[in-house]
């Protein structure tokens, strides 16, 4: 995050959304991946990011929690810059400890499950609350048991990732993210690494989360999920928001030719 770029807008909305992105640009070398993304995610919203591989969806998701820095523009999460501080009218990169503290309010579920293979399901879920939030072990264990039960895996709490199916591992990963009590959950194609018969069990957990009012940003190719569960669908192409709206309308009657071409291939 450059110290040379200007601070965030002086007149943000009175009621800030959980995620507020304005004119976000991101390049890798000479390749411009994000080219001026403007998005808002309201509290309780399930925003589904759609688009072809390489369109910038996953990069934008990683920018939200500062796994990738941005080149210009800004992203606020729950009213704060995740990776920056405004000093003297400019945005400067935050200290790593401050980034980690802010990132702890953002749950992230990856394509690959990223569980610690030498830890049981229960240990994977309790690790971050104990190490990052400095919670006492009893509190972390109580929440972990409750979350594993919520994702249907209480009976697998003492199993290691290698003893679990892909769908079970992803459900543990969701429980692990929820253990930090995040303000928003980010899902980066959470079913893409699963065998087809295991996809439904992960989507069912995500449906239940949405029903409880959890704010979610989901990169997905599961059009049925986006149509049934999403509150907003956003189609991104070549690093720009091309179309957004109510998911059924975007998916069944898209306005933009590029959206129509993409959906014709995936539906």
PDB file of C-alpha atoms in Angstrom, residues 62-164:
ATOM      1  CA  UNK A  62      -7.774 -11.418  -1.144  1.00  0.00           C
ATOM      2  CA  UNK A  63      -7.500  -7.633  -1.211  1.00  0.00           C
ATOM      3  CA  UNK A  64     -10.439  -7.328   1.192  1.00  0.00           C
ATOM      4  CA  UNK A  65      -8.449  -8.974   3.988  1.00  0.00           C
ATOM      5  CA  UNK A  66      -5.091  -7.635   2.799  1.00  0.00           C
ATOM      6  CA  UNK A  67      -3.633 -10.934   1.708  1.00  0.00           C
ATOM      7  CA  UNK A  68      -2.889  -8.778  -1.331  1.00  0.00           C
ATOM      8  CA  UNK A  69      -2.171  -5.064  -1.082  1.00  0.00           C
ATOM      9  CA  UNK A  70      -3.852  -2.676  -3.513  1.00  0.00           C
ATOM     10  CA  UNK A  71      -2.192  -0.100  -5.722  1.00  0.00           C
ATOM     11  CA  UNK A  72      -4.831   2.622  -5.509  1.00  0.00           C
ATOM     12  CA  UNK A  73      -8.326   3.231  -4.228  1.00  0.00           C
ATOM     13  CA  UNK A  74      -9.376   1.945  -0.825  1.00  0.00           C
ATOM     14  CA  UNK A  75     -11.234  -0.857   0.922  1.00  0.00           C
ATOM     15  CA  UNK A  76     -12.894  -0.387   4.301  1.00  0.00           C
ATOM     16  CA  UNK A  77     -13.993  -3.392   6.355  1.00  0.00           C
ATOM     17  CA  UNK A  78     -16.350  -2.547   9.207  1.00  0.00           C
ATOM     18  CA  UNK A  79     -15.305   1.089   8.863  1.00  0.00           C
ATOM     19  CA  UNK A  80     -11.521   0.519   8.923  1.00  0.00           C
ATOM     20  CA  UNK A  81      -8.701   0.143   6.448  1.00  0.00           C
ATOM     21  CA  UNK A  82      -7.375  -3.369   7.027  1.00  0.00           C
ATOM     22  CA  UNK A  83      -3.798  -2.735   5.956  1.00  0.00           C
ATOM     23  CA  UNK A  84      -3.362   1.008   6.245  1.00  0.00           C
ATOM     24  CA  UNK A  85      -3.371   4.108   8.401  1.00  0.00           C
ATOM     25  CA  UNK A  86      -4.225   7.637   7.303  1.00  0.00           C
ATOM     26  CA  UNK A  87      -1.356   9.932   8.306  1.00  0.00           C
ATOM     27  CA  UNK A  88      -1.065  13.485   7.046  1.00  0.00           C
ATOM     28  CA  UNK A  89      -3.698  12.933   4.386  1.00  0.00           C
ATOM     29  CA  UNK A  90      -1.951   9.861   2.973  1.00  0.00           C
ATOM     30  CA  UNK A  91      -2.425   6.127   3.405  1.00  0.00           C
ATOM     31  CA  UNK A  92       0.552   4.374   4.981  1.00  0.00           C
ATOM     32  CA  UNK A  93       0.962   0.654   5.523  1.00  0.00           C
ATOM     33  CA  UNK A  94       0.044  -0.552   9.009  1.00  0.00           C
ATOM     34  CA  UNK A  95       2.348  -2.471  11.319  1.00  0.00           C
ATOM     35  CA  UNK A  96       1.963  -6.256  10.929  1.00  0.00           C
ATOM     36  CA  UNK A  97       0.395  -6.663  14.388  1.00  0.00           C
ATOM     37  CA  UNK A  98      -2.263  -4.079  13.560  1.00  0.00           C
ATOM     38  CA  UNK A  99      -2.994  -5.755  10.216  1.00  0.00           C
ATOM     39  CA  UNK A 100      -3.374  -9.111  11.979  1.00  0.00           C
ATOM     40  CA  UNK A 101      -5.750  -7.636  14.554  1.00  0.00           C
ATOM     41  CA  UNK A 102      -7.992  -6.151  11.890  1.00  0.00           C
ATOM     42  CA  UNK A 103      -7.781  -9.238   9.707  1.00  0.00           C
ATOM     43  CA  UNK A 104      -9.030 -11.331  12.626  1.00  0.00           C
ATOM     44  CA  UNK A 105     -12.483  -9.826  12.035  1.00  0.00           C
ATOM     45  CA  UNK A 106     -12.544 -11.272   8.508  1.00  0.00           C
ATOM     46  CA  UNK A 107     -13.168 -14.995   8.078  1.00  0.00           C
ATOM     47  CA  UNK A 108     -11.638 -16.627   5.007  1.00  0.00           C
ATOM     48  CA  UNK A 109     -12.388 -20.024   3.471  1.00  0.00           C
ATOM     49  CA  UNK A 110     -10.078 -21.046   0.621  1.00  0.00           C
ATOM     50  CA  UNK A 111     -10.382 -23.417  -2.337  1.00  0.00           C
ATOM     51  CA  UNK A 112      -7.867 -25.706  -0.679  1.00  0.00           C
ATOM     52  CA  UNK A 113      -8.767 -26.346   2.931  1.00  0.00           C
ATOM     53  CA  UNK A 114      -5.452 -25.213   4.459  1.00  0.00           C
ATOM     54  CA  UNK A 115      -5.969 -27.172   7.667  1.00  0.00           C
ATOM     55  CA  UNK A 116      -2.985 -28.095   9.822  1.00  0.00           C
ATOM     56  CA  UNK A 117      -2.466 -31.762   9.077  1.00  0.00           C
ATOM     57  CA  UNK A 118      -0.859 -32.552  12.433  1.00  0.00           C
ATOM     58  CA  UNK A 119      -3.818 -31.147  14.375  1.00  0.00           C
ATOM     59  CA  UNK A 120      -7.253 -32.641  14.985  1.00  0.00           C
ATOM     60  CA  UNK A 121     -10.399 -30.894  13.808  1.00  0.00           C
ATOM     61  CA  UNK A 122     -10.918 -29.547  17.330  1.00  0.00           C
ATOM     62  CA  UNK A 123      -7.356 -28.268  17.557  1.00  0.00           C
ATOM     63  CA  UNK A 124      -7.621 -26.572  14.153  1.00  0.00           C
ATOM     64  CA  UNK A 125     -10.725 -24.699  15.299  1.00  0.00           C
ATOM     65  CA  UNK A 126      -9.325 -23.605  18.678  1.00  0.00           C
ATOM     66  CA  UNK A 127      -5.869 -22.539  17.490  1.00  0.00           C
ATOM     67  CA  UNK A 128      -6.549 -18.979  16.289  1.00  0.00           C
ATOM     68  CA  UNK A 129      -8.812 -17.890  19.180  1.00  0.00           C
ATOM     69  CA  UNK A 130      -6.170 -19.029  21.671  1.00  0.00           C
ATOM     70  CA  UNK A 131      -3.095 -17.757  19.812  1.00  0.00           C
ATOM     71  CA  UNK A 132      -4.459 -14.619  18.131  1.00  0.00           C
ATOM     72  CA  UNK A 133      -7.307 -13.481  20.397  1.00  0.00           C
ATOM     73  CA  UNK A 134      -5.589 -14.782  23.548  1.00  0.00           C
ATOM     74  CA  UNK A 135      -8.776 -16.468  24.696  1.00  0.00           C
ATOM     75  CA  UNK A 136      -8.634 -18.897  27.569  1.00  0.00           C
ATOM     76  CA  UNK A 137      -8.663 -22.515  26.488  1.00  0.00           C
ATOM     77  CA  UNK A 138     -12.035 -23.336  28.079  1.00  0.00           C
ATOM     78  CA  UNK A 139     -13.822 -20.563  26.171  1.00  0.00           C
ATOM     79  CA  UNK A 140     -12.189 -21.542  22.874  1.00  0.00           C
ATOM     80  CA  UNK A 141     -13.038 -25.220  23.403  1.00  0.00           C
ATOM     81  CA  UNK A 142     -16.666 -24.488  24.228  1.00  0.00           C
ATOM     82  CA  UNK A 143     -17.084 -22.463  21.040  1.00  0.00           C
ATOM     83  CA  UNK A 144     -15.216 -25.034  18.937  1.00  0.00           C
ATOM     84  CA  UNK A 145     -17.465 -27.868  20.124  1.00  0.00           C
ATOM     85  CA  UNK A 146     -20.514 -25.744  19.324  1.00  0.00           C
ATOM     86  CA  UNK A 147     -19.234 -24.824  15.848  1.00  0.00           C
ATOM     87  CA  UNK A 148     -18.233 -28.373  14.944  1.00  0.00           C
ATOM     88  CA  UNK A 149     -21.718 -29.457  15.947  1.00  0.00           C
ATOM     89  CA  UNK A 150     -23.132 -26.663  13.801  1.00  0.00           C
ATOM     90  CA  UNK A 151     -21.296 -27.958  10.715  1.00  0.00           C
ATOM     91  CA  UNK A 152     -22.233 -31.558  11.528  1.00  0.00           C
ATOM     92  CA  UNK A 153     -18.798 -32.762  12.632  1.00  0.00           C
ATOM     93  CA  UNK A 154     -18.886 -33.024  16.412  1.00  0.00           C
ATOM     94  CA  UNK A 155     -18.379 -36.775  16.065  1.00  0.00           C
ATOM     95  CA  UNK A 156     -15.208 -36.117  14.029  1.00  0.00           C
ATOM     96  CA  UNK A 157     -13.647 -33.633  16.439  1.00  0.00           C
ATOM     97  CA  UNK A 158     -10.668 -35.884  17.228  1.00  0.00           C
ATOM     98  CA  UNK A 159      -9.990 -36.834  13.595  1.00  0.00           C
ATOM     99  CA  UNK A 160      -7.026 -35.447  11.682  1.00  0.00           C
ATOM    100  CA  UNK A 161      -7.541 -33.839   8.235  1.00  0.00           C
ATOM    101  CA  UNK A 162      -6.130 -36.927   6.530  1.00  0.00           C
ATOM    102  CA  UNK A 163      -8.936 -38.970   8.105  1.00  0.00           C
ATOM    103  CA  UNK A 164     -11.654 -36.668   6.764  1.00  0.00           C
TER     104      UNK A 164
END
